[in-house]
mmCIF file of C-alpha atoms in Angstrom:
data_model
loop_
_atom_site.group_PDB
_atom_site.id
_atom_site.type_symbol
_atom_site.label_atom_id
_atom_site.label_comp_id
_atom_site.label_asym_id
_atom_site.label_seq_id
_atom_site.Cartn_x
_atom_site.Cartn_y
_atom_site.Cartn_z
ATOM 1 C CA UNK A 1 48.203 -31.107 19.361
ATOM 2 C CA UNK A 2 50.397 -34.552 20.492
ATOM 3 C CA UNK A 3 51.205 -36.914 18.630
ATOM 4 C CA UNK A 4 51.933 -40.690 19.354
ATOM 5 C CA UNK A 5 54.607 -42.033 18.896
ATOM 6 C CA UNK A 6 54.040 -46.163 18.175
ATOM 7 C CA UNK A 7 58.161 -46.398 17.590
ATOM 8 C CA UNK A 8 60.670 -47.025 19.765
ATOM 9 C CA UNK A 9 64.765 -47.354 19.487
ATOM 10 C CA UNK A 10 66.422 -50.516 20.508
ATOM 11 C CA UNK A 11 68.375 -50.537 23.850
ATOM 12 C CA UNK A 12 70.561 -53.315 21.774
ATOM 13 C CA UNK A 13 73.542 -51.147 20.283
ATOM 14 C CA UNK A 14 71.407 -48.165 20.364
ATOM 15 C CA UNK A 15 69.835 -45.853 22.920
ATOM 16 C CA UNK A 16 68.602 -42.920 21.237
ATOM 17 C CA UNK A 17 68.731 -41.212 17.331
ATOM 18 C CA UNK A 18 72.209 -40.811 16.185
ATOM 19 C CA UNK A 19 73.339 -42.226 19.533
ATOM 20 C CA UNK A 20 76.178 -45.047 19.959
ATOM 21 C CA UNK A 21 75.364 -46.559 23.434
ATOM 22 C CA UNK A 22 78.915 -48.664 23.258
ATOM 23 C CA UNK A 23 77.680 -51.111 25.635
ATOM 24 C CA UNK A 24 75.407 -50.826 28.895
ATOM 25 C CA UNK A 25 78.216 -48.172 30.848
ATOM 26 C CA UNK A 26 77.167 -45.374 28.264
ATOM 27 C CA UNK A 27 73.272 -46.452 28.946
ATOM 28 C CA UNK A 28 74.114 -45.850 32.856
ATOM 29 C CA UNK A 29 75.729 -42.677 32.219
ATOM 30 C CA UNK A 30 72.937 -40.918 30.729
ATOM 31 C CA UNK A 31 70.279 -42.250 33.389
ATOM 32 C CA UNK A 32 68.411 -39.284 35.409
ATOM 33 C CA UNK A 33 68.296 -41.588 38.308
ATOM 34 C CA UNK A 34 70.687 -39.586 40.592
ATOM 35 C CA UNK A 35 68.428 -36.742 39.440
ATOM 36 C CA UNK A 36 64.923 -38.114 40.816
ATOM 37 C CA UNK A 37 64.113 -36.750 44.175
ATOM 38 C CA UNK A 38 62.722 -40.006 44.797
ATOM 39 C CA UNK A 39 61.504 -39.087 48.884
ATOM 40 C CA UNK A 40 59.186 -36.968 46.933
ATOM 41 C CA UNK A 41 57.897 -39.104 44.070
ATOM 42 C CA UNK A 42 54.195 -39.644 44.664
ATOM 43 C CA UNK A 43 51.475 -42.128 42.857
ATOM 44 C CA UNK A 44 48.161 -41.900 42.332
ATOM 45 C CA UNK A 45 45.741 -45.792 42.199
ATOM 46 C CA UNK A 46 48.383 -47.656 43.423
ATOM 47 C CA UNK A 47 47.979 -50.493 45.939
ATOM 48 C CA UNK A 48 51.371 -49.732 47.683
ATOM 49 C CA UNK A 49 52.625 -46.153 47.619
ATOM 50 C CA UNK A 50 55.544 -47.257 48.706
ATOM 51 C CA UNK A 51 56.357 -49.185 45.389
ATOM 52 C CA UNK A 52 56.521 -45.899 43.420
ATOM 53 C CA UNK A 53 59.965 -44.507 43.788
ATOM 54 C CA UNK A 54 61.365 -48.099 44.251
ATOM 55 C CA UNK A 55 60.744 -48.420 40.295
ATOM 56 C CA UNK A 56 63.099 -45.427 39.272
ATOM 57 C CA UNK A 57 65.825 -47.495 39.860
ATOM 58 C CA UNK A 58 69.467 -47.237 38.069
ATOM 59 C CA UNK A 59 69.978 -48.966 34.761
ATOM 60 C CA UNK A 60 72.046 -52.002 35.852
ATOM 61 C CA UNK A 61 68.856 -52.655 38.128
ATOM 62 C CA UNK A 62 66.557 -52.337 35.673
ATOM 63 C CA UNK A 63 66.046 -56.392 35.809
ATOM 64 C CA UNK A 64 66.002 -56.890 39.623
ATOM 65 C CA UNK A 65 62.588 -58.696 40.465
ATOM 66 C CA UNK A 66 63.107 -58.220 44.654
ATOM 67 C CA UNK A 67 60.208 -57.453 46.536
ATOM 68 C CA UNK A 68 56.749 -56.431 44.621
ATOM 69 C CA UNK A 69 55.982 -54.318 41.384
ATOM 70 C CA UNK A 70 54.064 -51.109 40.761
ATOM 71 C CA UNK A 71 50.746 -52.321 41.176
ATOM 72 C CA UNK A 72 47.394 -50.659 40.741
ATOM 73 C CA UNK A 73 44.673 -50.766 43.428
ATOM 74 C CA UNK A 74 41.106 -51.057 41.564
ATOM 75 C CA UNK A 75 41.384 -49.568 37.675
ATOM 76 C CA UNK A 76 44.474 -50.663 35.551
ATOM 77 C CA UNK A 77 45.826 -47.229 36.061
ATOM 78 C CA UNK A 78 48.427 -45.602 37.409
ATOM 79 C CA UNK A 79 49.830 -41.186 37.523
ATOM 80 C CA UNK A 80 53.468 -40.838 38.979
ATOM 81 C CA UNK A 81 54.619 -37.328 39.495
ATOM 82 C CA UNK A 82 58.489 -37.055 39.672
ATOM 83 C CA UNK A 83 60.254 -34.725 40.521
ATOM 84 C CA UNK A 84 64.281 -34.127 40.278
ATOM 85 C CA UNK A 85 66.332 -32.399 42.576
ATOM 86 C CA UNK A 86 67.319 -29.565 39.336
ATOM 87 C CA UNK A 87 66.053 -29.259 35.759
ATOM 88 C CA UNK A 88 67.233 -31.725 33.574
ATOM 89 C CA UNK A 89 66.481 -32.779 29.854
ATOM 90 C CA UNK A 90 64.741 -35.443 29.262
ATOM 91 C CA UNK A 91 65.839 -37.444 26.074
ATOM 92 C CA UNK A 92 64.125 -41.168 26.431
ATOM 93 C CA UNK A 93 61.629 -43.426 28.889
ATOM 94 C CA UNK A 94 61.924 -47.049 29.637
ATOM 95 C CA UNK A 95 59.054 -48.852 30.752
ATOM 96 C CA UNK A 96 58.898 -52.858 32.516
ATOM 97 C CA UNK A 97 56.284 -53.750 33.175
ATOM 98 C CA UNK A 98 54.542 -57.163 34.665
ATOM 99 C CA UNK A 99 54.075 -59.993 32.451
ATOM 100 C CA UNK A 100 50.554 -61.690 31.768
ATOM 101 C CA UNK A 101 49.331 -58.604 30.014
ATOM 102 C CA UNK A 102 49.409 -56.696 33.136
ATOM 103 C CA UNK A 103 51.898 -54.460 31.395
ATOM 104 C CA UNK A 104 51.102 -50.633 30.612
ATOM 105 C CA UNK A 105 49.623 -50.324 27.030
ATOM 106 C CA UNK A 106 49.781 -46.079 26.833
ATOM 107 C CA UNK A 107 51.878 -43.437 28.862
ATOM 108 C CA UNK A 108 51.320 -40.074 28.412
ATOM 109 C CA UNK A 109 53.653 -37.424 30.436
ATOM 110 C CA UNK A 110 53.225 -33.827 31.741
ATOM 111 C CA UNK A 111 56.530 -31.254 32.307
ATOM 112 C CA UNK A 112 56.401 -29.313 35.021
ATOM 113 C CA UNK A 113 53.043 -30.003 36.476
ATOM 114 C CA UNK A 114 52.524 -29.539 40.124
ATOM 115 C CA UNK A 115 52.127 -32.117 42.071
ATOM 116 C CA UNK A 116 48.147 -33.469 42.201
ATOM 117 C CA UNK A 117 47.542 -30.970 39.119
ATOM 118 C CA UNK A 118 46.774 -34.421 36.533
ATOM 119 C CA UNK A 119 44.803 -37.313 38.643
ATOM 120 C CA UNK A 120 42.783 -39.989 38.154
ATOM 121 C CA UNK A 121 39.838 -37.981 37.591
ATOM 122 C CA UNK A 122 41.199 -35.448 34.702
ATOM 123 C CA UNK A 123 44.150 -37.114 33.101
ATOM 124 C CA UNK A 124 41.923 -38.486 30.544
ATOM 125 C CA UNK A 125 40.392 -34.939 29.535
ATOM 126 C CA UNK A 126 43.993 -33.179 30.037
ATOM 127 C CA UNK A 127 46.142 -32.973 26.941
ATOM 128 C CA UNK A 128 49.756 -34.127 27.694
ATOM 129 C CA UNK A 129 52.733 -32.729 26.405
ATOM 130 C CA UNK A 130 53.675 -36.247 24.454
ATOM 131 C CA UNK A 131 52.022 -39.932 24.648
ATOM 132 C CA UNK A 132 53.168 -43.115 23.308
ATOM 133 C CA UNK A 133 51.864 -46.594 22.633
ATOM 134 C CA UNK A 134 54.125 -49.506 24.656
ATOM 135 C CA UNK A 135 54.988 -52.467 23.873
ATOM 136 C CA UNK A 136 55.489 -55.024 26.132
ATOM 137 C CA UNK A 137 59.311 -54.992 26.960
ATOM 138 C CA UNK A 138 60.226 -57.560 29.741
ATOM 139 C CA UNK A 139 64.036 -57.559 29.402
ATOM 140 C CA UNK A 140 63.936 -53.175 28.997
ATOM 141 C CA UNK A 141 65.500 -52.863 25.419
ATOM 142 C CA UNK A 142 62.841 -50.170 24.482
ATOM 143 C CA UNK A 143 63.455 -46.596 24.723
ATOM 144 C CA UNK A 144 60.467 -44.526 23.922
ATOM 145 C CA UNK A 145 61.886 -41.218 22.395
ATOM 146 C CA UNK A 146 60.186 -37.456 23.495
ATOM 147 C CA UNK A 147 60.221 -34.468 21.528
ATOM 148 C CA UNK A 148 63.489 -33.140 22.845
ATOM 149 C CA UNK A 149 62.191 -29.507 22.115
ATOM 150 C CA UNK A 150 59.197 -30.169 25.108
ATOM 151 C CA UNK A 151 61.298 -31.754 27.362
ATOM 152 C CA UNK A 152 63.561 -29.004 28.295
ATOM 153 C CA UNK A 153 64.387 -27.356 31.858
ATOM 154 C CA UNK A 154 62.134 -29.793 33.352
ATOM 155 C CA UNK A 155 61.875 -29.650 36.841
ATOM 156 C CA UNK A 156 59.205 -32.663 37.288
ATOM 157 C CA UNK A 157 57.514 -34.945 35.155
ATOM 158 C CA UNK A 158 53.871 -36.475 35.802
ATOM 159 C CA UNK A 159 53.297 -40.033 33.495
ATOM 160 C CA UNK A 160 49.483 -41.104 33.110
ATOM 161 C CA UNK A 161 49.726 -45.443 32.544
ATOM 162 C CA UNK A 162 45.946 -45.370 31.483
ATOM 163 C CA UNK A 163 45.440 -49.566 30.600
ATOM 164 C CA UNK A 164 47.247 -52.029 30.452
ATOM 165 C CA UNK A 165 48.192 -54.668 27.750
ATOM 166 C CA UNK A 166 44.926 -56.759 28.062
ATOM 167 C CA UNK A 167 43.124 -53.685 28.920
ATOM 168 C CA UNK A 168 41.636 -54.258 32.267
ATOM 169 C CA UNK A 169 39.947 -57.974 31.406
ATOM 170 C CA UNK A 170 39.258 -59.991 34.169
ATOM 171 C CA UNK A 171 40.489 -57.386 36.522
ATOM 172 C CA UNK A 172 43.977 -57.843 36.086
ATOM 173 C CA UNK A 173 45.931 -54.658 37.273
ATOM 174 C CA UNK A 174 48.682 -52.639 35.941
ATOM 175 C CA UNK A 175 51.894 -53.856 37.404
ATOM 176 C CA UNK A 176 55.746 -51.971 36.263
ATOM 177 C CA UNK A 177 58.835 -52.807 37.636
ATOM 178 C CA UNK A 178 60.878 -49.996 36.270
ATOM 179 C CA UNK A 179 60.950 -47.269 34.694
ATOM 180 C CA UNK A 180 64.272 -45.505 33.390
ATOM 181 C CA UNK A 181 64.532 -41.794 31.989
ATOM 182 C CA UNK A 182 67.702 -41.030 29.957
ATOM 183 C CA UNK A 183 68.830 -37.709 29.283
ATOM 184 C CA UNK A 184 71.258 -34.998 31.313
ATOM 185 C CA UNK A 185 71.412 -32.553 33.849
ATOM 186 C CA UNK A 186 71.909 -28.698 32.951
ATOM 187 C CA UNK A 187 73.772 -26.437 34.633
ATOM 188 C CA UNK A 188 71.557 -25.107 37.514
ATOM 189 C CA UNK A 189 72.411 -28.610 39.237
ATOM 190 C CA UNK A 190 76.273 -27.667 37.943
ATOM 191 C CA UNK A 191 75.666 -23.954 40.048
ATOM 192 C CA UNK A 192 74.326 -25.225 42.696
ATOM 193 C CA UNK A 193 76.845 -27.725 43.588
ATOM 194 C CA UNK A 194 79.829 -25.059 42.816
ATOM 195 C CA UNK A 195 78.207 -22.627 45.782
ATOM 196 C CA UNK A 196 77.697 -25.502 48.006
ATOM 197 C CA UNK A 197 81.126 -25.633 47.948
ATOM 198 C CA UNK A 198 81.859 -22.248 47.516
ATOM 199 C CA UNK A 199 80.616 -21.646 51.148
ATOM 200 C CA UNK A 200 81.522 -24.479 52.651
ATOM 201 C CA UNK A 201 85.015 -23.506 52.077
ATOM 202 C CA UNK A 202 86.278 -20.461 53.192
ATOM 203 C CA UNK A 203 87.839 -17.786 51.050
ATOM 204 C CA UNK A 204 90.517 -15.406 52.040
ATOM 205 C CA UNK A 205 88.466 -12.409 50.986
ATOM 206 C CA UNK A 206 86.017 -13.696 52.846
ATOM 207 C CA UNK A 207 87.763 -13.377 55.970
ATOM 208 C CA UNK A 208 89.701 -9.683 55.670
ATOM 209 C CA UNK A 209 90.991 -7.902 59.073
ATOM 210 C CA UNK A 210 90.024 -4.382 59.483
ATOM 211 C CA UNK A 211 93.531 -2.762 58.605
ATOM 212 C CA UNK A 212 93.376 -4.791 55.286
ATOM 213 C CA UNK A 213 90.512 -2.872 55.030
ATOM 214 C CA UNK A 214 92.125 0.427 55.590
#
C-alpha cells in the first residue's frame, strides 16, 4: 500500500534527512535537471504542451516568472511523464505552483511507467508508487521526500497533480511553475559517457598492422 506523506524538509539550511545543503550551490548540485530528457517530456490536460518541460528548470531558476505557467485546460489536473536520458535516483520533489489557490494540492508519482500508461482517465484508480499532500510553496523551500528504496534505477517518472489548492472552485485551473527533482545519477550514465569517448578516440590496439599481427 502508499502512504502519504503530509511532511516536508525545509529548503532553508536543509534539503533532505541528514543532509547539510551549505547554501543554494549544494541544492544545484544534486538537481536531476541535466538528467531530464526534456524534448521528450509529455503532459496530459494541459492548455499549452509546450509549458511542460519549460517547468523542469535548474534550481537557480526555480523563481523565474518569464513567459506562462503549467496550466490546465478544463479539470484542475495535470500527468507529466519524464523521462531522463539514464537511470537516476530520485531523492526529493519541489513543487511551485501558481498563487490564488491555483496551486497543486496532491502529487502522486509512477517509476518507470511508459509513456501514456497513467492518464487522465485511470490515474485515479491506479495505485502510485508514493503520493504526498502539498503545501503551497511560492518561494520553493519545500522538498517533498520519496521512499528512497522505490525510487531506484529509475528511468522515467509519471506525477498525477489531481486538484488544486481550492480544489477546482469557480473553475480556477492548476497552474506550476516548477518543479525540481533532487537526487543523482548512477553509473549507466557514468558508462555510457566513458564509451562515447572510448570510440571517439582511437586506440592503438585498435588500429594494429598485419605484421604486428604476425
Amino acid at each position: 500500500s502508499t502512504e502519504t506523506t503530509r511532511t516536508a524538509i525545509t529548503m532553508e539550511g536543509t534539503c533532505s534527512h541528514d543532509h547539510d545543503c551549505g547554501g543554494d550551490n549544494d541544492c544545484a548540485g544534486s538537481s536531476l535537471h541535466a538528467y531530464v530528457n526534456h524534448p521528450r517530456v509529455t503532459v496530459q490536460g494541459a492548455e499549452d504542451d509546450a509549458a511542460a518541460p519549460r517547468v523542469l528548470r535548474a534550481w537557480d531558476e526555480r523563481l523565474t516568472r518569464e513567459g506562462e505557467p503549467l496550466r490546465s485546460d478544463d479539470d484542475p489536473e495535470l500527468i507529466l511523464h519524464i523521462p531522463f536520458v539514464s537511470d537516476v535516483k530520485v531523492r526529493g520533489v519541489m513543487v511551485i505552483g501558481g498563487g490564488n489557490g491555483r496551486a497543486p494540492a496532491q502529487l502522486k508519482a509512477w517509476v518507470n511507467k511508459a509513456p501514456g500508461e497513467i492518464t487522465l482517465d485511470n490515474a485515479s484508480r491506479r495505485t502510485p508508487t508514493q503520493q504526498w499532500d502539498l503545501a503551497d510553496d511560492p518561494r520553493g523551500l519545500l522538498e517533498y521526500q520519496t521512499d528512497a528504496t522505490l525510487f531506484q534505477a529509475v528511468s522515467s517518472l509519471t506525477l498525477y497533480f489531481p486538484t488544486n489548492l481550492v480544489g477546482g472552485d469557480g473553475g480556477s485551473p492548476l497552474e506550476i511553475w516548477y518543479i525540481g527533482l533532487r537526487g543523482e545519477g548512477t553509473a549507466n550514465r557514468r558508462d555510457m559517457i566513458v564509451t562515447a569517448v572510448y570510440e571517439s578516440k582511437a586506440m592503438p590496439q585498435d588500429h594494429r598492422t598485419p605484421a604486428e599481427d604476425g
